[in-house]
Short mmCIF file of C-alpha atoms and ligand atoms in Angstrom, two decimals:
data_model
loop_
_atom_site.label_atom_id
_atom_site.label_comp_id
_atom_site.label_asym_id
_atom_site.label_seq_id
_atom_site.Cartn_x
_atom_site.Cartn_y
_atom_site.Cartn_z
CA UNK A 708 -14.31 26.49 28.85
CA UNK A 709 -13.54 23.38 26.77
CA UNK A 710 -9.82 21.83 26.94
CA UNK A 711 -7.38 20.79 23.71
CA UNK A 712 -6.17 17.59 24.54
CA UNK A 713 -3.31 16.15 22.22
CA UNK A 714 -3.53 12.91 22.92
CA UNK A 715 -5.45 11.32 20.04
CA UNK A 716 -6.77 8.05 21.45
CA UNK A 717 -8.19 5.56 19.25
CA UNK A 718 -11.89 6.14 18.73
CA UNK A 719 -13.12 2.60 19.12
CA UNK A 720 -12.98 0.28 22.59
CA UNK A 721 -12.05 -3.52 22.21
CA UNK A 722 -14.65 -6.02 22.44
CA UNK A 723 -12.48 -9.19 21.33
CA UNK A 724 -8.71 -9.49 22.01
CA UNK A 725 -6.73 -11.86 20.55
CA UNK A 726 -3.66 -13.15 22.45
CA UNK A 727 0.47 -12.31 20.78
CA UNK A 728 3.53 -14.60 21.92
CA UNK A 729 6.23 -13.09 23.73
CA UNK A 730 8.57 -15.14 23.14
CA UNK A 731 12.95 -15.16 23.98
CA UNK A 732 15.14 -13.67 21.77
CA UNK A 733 17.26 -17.09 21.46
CA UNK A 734 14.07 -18.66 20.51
CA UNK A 735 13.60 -16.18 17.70
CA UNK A 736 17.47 -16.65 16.52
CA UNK A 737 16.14 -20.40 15.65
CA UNK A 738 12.87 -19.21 14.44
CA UNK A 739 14.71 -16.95 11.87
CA UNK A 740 17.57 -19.16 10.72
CA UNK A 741 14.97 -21.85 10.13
CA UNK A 742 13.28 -19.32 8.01
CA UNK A 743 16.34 -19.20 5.93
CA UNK A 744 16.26 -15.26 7.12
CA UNK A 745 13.45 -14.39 5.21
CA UNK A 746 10.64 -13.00 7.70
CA UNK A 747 7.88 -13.93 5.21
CA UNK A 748 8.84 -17.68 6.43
CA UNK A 749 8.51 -17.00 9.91
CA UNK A 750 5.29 -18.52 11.12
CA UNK A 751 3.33 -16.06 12.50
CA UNK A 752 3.06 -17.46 15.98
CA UNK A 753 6.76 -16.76 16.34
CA UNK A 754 5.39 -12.84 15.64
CA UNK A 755 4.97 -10.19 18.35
CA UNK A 756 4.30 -7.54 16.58
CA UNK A 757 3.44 -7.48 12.91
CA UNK A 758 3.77 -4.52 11.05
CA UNK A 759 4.57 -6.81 7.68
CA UNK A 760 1.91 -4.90 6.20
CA UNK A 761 -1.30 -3.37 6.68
CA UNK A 762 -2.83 -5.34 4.19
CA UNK A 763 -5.47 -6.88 4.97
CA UNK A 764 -4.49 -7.11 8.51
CA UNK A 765 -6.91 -4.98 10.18
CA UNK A 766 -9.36 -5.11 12.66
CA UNK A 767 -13.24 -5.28 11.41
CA UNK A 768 -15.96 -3.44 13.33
CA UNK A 769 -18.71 -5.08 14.87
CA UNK A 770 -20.79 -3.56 12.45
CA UNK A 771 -19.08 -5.52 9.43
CA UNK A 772 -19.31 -8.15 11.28
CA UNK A 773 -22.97 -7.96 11.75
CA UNK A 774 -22.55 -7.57 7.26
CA UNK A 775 -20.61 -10.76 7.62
CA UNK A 776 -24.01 -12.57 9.41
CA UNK A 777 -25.89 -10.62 6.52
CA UNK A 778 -24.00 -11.99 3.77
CA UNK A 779 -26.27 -13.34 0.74
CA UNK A 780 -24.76 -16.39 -1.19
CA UNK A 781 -26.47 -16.52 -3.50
CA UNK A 782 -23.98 -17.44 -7.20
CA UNK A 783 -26.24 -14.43 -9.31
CA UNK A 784 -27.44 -11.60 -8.37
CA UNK A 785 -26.72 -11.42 -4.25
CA UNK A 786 -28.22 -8.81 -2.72
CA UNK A 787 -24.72 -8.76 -0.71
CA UNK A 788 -23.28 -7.56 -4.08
CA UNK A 789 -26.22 -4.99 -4.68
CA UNK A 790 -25.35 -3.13 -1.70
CA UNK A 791 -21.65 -3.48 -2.31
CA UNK A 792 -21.82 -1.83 -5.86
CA UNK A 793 -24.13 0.49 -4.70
CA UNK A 794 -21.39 2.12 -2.25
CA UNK A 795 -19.07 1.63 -4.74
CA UNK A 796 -21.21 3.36 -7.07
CA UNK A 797 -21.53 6.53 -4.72
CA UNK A 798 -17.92 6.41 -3.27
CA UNK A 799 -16.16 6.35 -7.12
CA UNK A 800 -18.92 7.26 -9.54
CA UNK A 801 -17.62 4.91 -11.78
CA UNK A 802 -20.42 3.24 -13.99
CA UNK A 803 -18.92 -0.74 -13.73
CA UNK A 804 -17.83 -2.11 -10.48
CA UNK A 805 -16.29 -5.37 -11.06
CA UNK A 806 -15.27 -7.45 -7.89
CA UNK A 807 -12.26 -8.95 -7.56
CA UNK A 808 -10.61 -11.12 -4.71
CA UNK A 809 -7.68 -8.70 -4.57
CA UNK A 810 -6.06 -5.88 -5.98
CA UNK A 811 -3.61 -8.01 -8.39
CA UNK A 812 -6.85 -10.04 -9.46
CA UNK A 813 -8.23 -6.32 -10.64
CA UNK A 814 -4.40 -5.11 -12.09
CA UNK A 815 -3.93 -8.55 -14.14
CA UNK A 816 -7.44 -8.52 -15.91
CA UNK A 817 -7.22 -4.68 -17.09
CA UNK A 818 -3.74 -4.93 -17.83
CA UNK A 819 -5.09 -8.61 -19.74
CA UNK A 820 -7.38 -6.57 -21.38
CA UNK A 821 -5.14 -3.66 -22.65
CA UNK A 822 -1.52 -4.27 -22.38
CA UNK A 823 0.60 -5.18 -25.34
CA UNK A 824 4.15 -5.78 -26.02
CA UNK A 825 6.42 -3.06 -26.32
CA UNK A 826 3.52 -0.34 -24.12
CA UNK A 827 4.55 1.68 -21.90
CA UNK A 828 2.42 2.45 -17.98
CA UNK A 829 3.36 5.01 -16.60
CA UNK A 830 2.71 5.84 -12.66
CA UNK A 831 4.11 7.73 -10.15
CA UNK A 832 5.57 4.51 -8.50
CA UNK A 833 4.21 1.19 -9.62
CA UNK A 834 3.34 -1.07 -6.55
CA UNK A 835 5.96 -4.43 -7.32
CA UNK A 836 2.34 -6.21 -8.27
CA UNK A 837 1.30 -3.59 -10.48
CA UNK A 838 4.54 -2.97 -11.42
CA UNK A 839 4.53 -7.44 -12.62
CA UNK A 840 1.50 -7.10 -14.34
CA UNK A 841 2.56 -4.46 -16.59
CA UNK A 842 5.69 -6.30 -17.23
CA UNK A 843 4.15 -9.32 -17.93
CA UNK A 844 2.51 -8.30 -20.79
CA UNK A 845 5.67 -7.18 -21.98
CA UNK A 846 5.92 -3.40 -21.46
CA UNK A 847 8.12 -1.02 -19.24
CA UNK A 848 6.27 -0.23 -16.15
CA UNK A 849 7.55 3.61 -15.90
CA UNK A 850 8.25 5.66 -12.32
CA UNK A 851 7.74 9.01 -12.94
CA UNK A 852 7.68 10.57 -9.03
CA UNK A 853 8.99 14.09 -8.80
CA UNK A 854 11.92 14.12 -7.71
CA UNK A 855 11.46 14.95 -4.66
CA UNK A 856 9.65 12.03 -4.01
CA UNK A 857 13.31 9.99 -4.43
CA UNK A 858 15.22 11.37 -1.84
CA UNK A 859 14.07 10.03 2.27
CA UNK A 860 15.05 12.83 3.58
CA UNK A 861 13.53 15.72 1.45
CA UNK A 862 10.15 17.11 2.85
CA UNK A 863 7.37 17.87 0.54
CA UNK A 864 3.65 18.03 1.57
CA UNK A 865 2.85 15.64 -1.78
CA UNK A 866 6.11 13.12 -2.18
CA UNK A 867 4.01 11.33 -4.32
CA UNK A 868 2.88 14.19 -6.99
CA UNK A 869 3.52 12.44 -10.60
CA UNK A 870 6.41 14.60 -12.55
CA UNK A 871 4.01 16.06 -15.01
CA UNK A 872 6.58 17.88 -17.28
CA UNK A 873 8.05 14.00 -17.82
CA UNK A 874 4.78 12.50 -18.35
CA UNK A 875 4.13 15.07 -21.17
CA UNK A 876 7.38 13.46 -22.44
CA UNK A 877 7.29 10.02 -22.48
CA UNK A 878 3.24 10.36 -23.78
CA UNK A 879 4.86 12.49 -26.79
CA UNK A 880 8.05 10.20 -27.21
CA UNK A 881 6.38 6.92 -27.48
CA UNK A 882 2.99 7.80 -28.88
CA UNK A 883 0.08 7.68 -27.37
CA UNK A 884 -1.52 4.00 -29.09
CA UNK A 885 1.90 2.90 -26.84
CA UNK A 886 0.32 4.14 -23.65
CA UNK A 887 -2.01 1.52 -22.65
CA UNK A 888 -2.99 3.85 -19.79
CA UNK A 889 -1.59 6.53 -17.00
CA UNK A 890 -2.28 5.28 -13.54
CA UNK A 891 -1.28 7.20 -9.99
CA UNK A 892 -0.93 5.23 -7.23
CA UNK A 893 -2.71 7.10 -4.11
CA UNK A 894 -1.35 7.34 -2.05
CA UNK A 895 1.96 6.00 -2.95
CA UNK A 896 3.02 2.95 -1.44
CA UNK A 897 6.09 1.83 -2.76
CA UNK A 898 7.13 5.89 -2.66
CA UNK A 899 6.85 5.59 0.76
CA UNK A 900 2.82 5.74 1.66
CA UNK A 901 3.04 9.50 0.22
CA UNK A 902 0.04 11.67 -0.82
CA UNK A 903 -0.97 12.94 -4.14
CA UNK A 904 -2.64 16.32 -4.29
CA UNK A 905 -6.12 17.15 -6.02
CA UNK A 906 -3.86 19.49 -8.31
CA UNK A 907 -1.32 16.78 -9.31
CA UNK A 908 -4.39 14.58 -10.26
CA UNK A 909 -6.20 17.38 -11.93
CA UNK A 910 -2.83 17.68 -13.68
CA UNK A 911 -2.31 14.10 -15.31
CA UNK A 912 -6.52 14.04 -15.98
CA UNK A 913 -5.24 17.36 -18.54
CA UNK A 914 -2.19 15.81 -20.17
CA UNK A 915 -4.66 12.56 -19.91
CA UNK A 916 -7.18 14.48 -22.38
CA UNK A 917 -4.85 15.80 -24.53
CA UNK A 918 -3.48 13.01 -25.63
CA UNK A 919 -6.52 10.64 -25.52
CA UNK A 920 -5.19 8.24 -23.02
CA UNK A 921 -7.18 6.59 -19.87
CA UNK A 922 -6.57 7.28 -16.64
CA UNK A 923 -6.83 4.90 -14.12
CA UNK A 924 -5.99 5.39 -9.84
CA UNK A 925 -4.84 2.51 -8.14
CA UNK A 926 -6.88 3.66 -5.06
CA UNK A 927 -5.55 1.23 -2.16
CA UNK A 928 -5.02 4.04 0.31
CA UNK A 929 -7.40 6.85 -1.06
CA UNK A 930 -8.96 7.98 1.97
CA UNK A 931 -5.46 8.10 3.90
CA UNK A 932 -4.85 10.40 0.63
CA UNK A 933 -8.08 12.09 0.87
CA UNK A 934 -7.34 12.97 4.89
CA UNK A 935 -3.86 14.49 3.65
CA UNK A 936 -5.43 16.43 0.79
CA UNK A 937 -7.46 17.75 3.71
CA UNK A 938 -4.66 18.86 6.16
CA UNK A 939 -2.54 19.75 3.31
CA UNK A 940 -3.67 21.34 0.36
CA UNK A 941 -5.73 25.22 0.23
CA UNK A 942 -8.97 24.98 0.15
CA UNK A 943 -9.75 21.54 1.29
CA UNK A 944 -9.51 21.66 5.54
CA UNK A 945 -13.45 22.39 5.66
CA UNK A 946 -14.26 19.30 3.23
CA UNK A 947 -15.37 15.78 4.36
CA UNK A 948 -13.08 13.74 3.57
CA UNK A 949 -15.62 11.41 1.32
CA UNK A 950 -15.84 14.58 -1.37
CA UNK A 951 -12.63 14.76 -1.16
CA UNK A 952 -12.68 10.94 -2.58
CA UNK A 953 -14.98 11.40 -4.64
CA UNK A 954 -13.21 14.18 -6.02
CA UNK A 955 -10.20 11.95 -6.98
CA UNK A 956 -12.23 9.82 -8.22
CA UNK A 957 -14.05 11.96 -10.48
CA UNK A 958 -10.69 13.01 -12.24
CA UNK A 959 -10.14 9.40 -13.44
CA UNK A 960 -11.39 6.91 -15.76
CA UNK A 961 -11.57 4.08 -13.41
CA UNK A 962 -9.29 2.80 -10.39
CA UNK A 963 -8.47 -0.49 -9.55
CA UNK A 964 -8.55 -1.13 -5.63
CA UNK A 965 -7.51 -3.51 -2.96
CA UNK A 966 -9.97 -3.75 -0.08
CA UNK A 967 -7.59 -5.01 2.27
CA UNK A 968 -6.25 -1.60 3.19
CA UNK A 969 -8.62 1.35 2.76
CA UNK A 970 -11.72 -1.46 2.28
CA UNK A 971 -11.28 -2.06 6.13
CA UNK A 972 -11.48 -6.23 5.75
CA UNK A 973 -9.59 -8.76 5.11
CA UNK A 974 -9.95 -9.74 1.46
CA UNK A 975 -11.34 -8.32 -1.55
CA UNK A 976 -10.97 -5.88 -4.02
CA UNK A 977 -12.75 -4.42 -7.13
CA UNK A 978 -11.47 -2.61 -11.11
CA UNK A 979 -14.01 -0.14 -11.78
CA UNK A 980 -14.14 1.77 -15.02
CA UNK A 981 -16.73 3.86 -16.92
CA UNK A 982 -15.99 2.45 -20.43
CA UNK A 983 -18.98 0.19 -21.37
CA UNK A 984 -16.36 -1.87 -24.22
CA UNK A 985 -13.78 -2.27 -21.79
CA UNK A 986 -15.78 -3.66 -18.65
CA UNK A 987 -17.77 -6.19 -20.87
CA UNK A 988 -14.16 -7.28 -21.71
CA UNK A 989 -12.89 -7.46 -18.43
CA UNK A 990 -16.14 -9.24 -17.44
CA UNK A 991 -15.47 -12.39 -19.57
CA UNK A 992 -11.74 -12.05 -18.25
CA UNK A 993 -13.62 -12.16 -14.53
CA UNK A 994 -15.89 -14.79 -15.31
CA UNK A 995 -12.86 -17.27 -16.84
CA UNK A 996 -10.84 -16.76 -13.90
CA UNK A 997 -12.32 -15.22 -10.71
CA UNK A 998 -15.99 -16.12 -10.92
CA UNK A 999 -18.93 -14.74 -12.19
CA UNK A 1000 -19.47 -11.30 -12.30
CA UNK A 1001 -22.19 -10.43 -9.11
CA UNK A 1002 -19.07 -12.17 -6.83
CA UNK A 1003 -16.13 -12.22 -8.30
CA UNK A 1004 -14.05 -14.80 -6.10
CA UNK A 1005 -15.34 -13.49 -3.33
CA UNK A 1006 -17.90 -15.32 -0.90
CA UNK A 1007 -21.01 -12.62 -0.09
CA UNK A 1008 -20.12 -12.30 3.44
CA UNK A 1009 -16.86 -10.40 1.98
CA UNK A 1010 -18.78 -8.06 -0.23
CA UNK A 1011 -20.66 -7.14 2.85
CA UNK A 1012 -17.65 -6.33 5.17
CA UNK A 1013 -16.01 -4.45 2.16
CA UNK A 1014 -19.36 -2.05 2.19
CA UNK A 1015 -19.71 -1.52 5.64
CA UNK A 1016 -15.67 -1.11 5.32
CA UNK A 1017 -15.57 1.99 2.68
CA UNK A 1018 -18.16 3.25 4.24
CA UNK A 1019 -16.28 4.10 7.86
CA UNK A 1020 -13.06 4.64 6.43
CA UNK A 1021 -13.78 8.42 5.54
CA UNK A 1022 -14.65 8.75 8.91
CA UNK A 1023 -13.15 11.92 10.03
CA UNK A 1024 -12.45 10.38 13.73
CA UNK A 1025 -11.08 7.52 12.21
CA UNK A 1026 -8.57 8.98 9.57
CA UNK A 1027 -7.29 11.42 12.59
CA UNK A 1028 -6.45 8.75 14.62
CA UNK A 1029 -4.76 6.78 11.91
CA UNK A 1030 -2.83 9.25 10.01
CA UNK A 1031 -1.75 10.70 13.45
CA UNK A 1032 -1.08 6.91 15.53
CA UNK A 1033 1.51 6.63 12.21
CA UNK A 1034 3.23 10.17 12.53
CA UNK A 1035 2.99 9.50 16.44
CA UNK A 1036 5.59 6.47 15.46
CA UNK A 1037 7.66 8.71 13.33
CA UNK A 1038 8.52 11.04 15.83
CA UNK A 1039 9.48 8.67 18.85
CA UNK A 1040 11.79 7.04 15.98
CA UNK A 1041 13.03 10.44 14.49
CA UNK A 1042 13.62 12.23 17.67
CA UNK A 1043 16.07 8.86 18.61
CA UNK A 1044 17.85 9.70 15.70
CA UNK A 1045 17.20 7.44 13.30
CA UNK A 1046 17.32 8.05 10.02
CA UNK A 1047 13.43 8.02 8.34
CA UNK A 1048 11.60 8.54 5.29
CA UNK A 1049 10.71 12.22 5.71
CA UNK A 1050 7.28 13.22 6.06
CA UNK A 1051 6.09 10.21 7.60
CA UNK A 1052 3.57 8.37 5.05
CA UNK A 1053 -0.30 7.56 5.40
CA UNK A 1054 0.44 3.73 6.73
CA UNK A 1055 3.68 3.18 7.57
CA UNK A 1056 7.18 4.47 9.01
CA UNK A 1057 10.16 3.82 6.39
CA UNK A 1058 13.78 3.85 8.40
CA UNK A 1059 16.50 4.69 5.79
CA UNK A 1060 18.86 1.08 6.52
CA UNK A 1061 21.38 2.91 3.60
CA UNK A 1062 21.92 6.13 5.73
CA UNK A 1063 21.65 4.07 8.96
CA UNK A 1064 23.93 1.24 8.20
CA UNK A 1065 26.81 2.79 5.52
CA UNK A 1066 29.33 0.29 6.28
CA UNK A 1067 27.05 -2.35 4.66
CA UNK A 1068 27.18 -2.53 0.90
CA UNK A 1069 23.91 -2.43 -1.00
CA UNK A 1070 24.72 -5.54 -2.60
CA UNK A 1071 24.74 -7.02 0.85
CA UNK A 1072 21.19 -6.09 1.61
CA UNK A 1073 21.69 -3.32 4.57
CA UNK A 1074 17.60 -3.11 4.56
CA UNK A 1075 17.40 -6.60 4.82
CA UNK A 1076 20.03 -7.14 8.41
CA UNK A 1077 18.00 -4.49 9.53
CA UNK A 1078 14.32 -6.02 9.48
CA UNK A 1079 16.05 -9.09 10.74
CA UNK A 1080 17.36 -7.60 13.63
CA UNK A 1081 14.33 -5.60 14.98
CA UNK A 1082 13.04 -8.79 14.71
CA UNK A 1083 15.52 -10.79 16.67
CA UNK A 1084 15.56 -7.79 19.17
CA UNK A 1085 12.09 -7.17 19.34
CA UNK A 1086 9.80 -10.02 17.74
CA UNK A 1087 8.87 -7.43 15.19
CA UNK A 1088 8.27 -8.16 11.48
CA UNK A 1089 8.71 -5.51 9.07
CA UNK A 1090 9.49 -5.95 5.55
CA UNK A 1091 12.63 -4.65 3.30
CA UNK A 1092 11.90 -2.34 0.21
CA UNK A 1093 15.15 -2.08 -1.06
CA UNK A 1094 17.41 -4.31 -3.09
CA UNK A 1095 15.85 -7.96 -2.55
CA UNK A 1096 12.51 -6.35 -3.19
CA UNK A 1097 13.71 -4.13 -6.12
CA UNK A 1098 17.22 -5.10 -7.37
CA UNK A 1099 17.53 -5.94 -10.84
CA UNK A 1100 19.52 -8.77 -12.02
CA UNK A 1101 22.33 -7.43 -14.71
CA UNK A 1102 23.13 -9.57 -17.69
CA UNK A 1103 26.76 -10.04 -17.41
CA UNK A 1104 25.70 -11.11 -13.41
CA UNK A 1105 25.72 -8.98 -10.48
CA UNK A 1106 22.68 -6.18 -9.60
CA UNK A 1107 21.98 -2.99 -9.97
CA UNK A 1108 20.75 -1.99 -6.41
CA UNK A 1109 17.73 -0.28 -6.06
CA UNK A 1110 17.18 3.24 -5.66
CA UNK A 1111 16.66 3.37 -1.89
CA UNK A 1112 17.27 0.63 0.75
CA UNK A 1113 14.06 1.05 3.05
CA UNK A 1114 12.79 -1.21 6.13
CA UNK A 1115 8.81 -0.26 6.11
CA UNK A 1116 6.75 -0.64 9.63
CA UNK A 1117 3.37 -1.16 8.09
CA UNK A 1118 0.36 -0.16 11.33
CA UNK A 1119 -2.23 -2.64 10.55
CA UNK A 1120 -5.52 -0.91 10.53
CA UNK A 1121 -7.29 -0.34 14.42
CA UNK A 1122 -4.73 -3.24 15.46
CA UNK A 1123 -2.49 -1.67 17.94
CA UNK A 1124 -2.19 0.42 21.15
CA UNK A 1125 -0.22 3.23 21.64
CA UNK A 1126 1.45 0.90 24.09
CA UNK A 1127 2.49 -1.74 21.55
CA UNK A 1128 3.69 1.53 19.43
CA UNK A 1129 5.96 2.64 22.40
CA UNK A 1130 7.21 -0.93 22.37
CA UNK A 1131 8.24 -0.31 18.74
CA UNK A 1132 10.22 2.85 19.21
CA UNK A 1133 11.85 1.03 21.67
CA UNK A 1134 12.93 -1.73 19.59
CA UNK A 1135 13.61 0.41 16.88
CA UNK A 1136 15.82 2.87 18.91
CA UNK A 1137 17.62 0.06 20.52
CA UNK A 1138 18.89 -1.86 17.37
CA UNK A 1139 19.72 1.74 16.08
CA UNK A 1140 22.02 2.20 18.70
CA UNK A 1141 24.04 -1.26 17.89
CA UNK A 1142 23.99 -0.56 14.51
CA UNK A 1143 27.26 -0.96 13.85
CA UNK A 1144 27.28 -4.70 14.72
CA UNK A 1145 24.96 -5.45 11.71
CA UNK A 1146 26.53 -7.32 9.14
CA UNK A 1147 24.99 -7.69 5.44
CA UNK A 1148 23.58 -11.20 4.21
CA UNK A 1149 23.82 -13.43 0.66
CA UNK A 1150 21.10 -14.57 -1.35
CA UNK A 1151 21.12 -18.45 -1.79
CA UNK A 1152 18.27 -18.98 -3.87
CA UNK A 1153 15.76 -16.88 -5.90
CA UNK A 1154 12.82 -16.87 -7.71
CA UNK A 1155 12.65 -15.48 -11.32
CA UNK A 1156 9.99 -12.59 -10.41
CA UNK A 1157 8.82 -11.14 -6.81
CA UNK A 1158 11.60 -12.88 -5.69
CA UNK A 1159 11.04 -11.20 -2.30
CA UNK A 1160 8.47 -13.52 -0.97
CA UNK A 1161 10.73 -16.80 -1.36
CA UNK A 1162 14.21 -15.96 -1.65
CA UNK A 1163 16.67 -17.76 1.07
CA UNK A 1164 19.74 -15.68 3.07
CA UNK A 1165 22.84 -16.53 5.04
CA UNK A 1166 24.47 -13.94 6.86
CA UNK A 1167 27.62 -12.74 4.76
CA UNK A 1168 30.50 -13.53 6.08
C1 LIG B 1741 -1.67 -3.83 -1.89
C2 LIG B 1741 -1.52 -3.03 -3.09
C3 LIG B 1741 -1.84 -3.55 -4.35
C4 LIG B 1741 -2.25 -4.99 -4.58
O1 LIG B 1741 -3.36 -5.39 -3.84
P1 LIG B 1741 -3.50 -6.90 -3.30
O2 LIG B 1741 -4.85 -6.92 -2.67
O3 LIG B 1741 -2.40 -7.15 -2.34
O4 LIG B 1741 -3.41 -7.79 -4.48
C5 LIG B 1741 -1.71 -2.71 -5.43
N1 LIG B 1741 -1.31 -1.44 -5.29
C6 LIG B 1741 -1.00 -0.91 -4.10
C7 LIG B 1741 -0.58 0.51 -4.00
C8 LIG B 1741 -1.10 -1.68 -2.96
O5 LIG B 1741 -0.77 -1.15 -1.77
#
């Protein structure tokens, strides 16, 4: 007889460690206040555990790095980029693969290319670079979740399903020559790493075709997406979870895609489309600002590791252990009783700071004392997505807060043991229970747009 185990261990063994700092919690008191309280200061030597974000912080296999030995650098025509658009080519389908250094690089030259004043984008949620892009060529970067996707604590299988009865809308309102393009973000990150199903997508491609407007995926996390489509939706558990991709990727136009989460390296990224007008446009946007058009700001090694990368991140041990090692987090957290984003998301945990920490006013940053002090605690970095991410500065002064005050645990990509994870809940479940002592903080200075990366804090008093 053969046993079920549960435990889902991580299918890969370690072959080079790289030391973290423990280091005291006074020590991390200075580090913070001389970071002005914003954890993207903190150097990350003064980091325990990172879970910032999982971009572009993973671990590469020794089989990218072999790519990374392989990598032709050669300015035209490397064969590093041959084999790159070749699995780009059979991953997407799309006809042009244009690389890019990162995601943004691929999101600023089509919306370059095709954005005008007064457009409209709509997505299910734009990620906050997508989300500048659009807005810097001066139109309204739209969220048009379903509504369940807005509440934390309301459970859907696909949270991050576009709302195609308000897409139909908006596309009829405003005219379609104002819609640039319809993008879906899979799956969605700033919606809380939540899936989109094949029949949401095959959806938007319809209202897409009716009305004569592109469709474009921003496909970060589209085998985390593909893996959920799998457990998730009828008629999918006995497909690999490549078709599956290839699937989505077949209902869009093109995609634009950072390889620093589902590309399994460290930089890189690509904007692939099937229009032949629109990717010899985007081309001469490349070549003016990223490089010509067989690299694309990227040296060959990385067009290597980002090959070797897409190809074993459909991996069905792979996505198991990943999609699982993230709900594994969720449940130590949830079954302390702390509030959470509910179902867990693809790459990260989200702990609800509004529900959690009520006696602190949005427009004191609840999200924000709480990354701080799981990081005081615990050494951990996590990053707010609430008001200092998301707030929107009113005319007559003051904010509007944002919509939900979220502190996101991001699992970096075959990074972390289960033991560091159990470290985490522990953290997590011990600031929870002092919650109450929190206090909220004030912004001292700003920047104009993405203000999160830069903006300085004092505690409130
Ligand atoms: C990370 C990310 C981007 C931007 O990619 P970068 O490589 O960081 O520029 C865009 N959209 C989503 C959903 C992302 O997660």
């Amino acid at each position: 007889m053969s046993f079920e185990f549960k435990t889902i261990i991580e299918p890969f063994r370690i072959k080079s460690v790289e030391p973290v700092r423990l280091t005291t919690e006074e020590e991390r008191r200075q580090a913070v206040s001389a970071a002005h309280y914003n954890l993207f200061a903190l150097h990350s030597r003064d980091v325990l555990i990172d879970l910032l974000t999982d971009s572009g912080t993973g671990a590469m296999s020794s089989a990218q790095w072999s790519g990374i030995m392989r990598g032709d650098e050669s300015y035209a025509g490397s064969e590093s980029f041959i084999r790159f658009e070749e699995v780009v080519k059979e991953l997407t389908g799309f006809r042009h693969v244009i690389p890019t250094h990162q995601g943004r690089a691929a999101e600023r030259i089509l919306c370059g290319e095709v954005v005008r004043s007064g457009d409209t984008v709509p997505n299910n949620n734009h990620f906050d670079t997508t989300r500048a892009n659009v807005e810097h060529g001066g139109a309204e970067a739209l969220d048009l979740v379903i509504e369940e996707g807005r509440s934390p604590e309301v459970v859907h299988p696909f949270k991050g399903n576009m709302d195609i009865e308000k897409l139909e809308g908006v596309i009829r309102e405003r005219g379609r020559e104002r819609i640039p393009f319809v993008m879906t973000t899979v799956t969605n990150n700033a919606g809380g790493g939540q899936p989109v199903s094949m029949a949401n997508l095959r959806l938007v491609r319809e209202v897409c075709d009716r009305h004569q407007v592109p469709f474009f995926l921003d496909a970060c996390r589209f085998a985390e997406n593909a893996w959920f489509i799998k457990l998730r939706e009828e008629g999918y558990a006995e497909v690999h979870p490549r078709d599956i991709a290839r699937e989505m990727f077949s209902l869009a136009d093109g995609a634009t895609f950072s390889a620093k989460k589902d590309g399994l390296s460290n930089i890189g990224g690509f904007l692939a489309m099937n229009e032949d007008d629109l990717a010899a446009r985007c081309r001469n946007n490349l070549i003016l600002t990223e490089g010509f058009p067989t690299y694309g700001g990227l040296a060959g090694y990385d067009l290597e590791a980002i090959a070797v990368g897409l190809t074993e991140v459909t991996d069905e041990d792979y996505l198991r252990y990943r999609v699982r090692s993230v709900e594994y987090l969720w449940e130590k957290i949830d079954s302390a009783g702390v509030p959470t984003l509910r179902p867990p998301g693809g790459h990260a945990v989200y702990i609800d700071a509004k529900a959690l920490l009520p006696h602190i006013a949005q427009s004191q940053y609840p999200a924000h004392s709480l990354a701080v002090a799981l990081y005081v605690t615990g050494g951990i970095r996590s990053v707010e997505i609430g008001s200092v991410m998301f707030g929107k500065e009113l005319p007559g002064g003051g904010e509007e807060p944002a919509p939900m005050e979220l502190v996101r645990l991001a699992i970096p990509r075959r990074v972390y043991t289960q033991s560091h994870i159990d470290y985490v809940s522990e953290v997590v479940t011990a600031v929870a229970g002092q919650a109450r002592s929190l206090t909220g903080y004030r912004i001292t200075e700003q920047a104009p747009t993405l203000r999160h990366f830069t903006t300085k804090f004092e505690p409130a008093a």
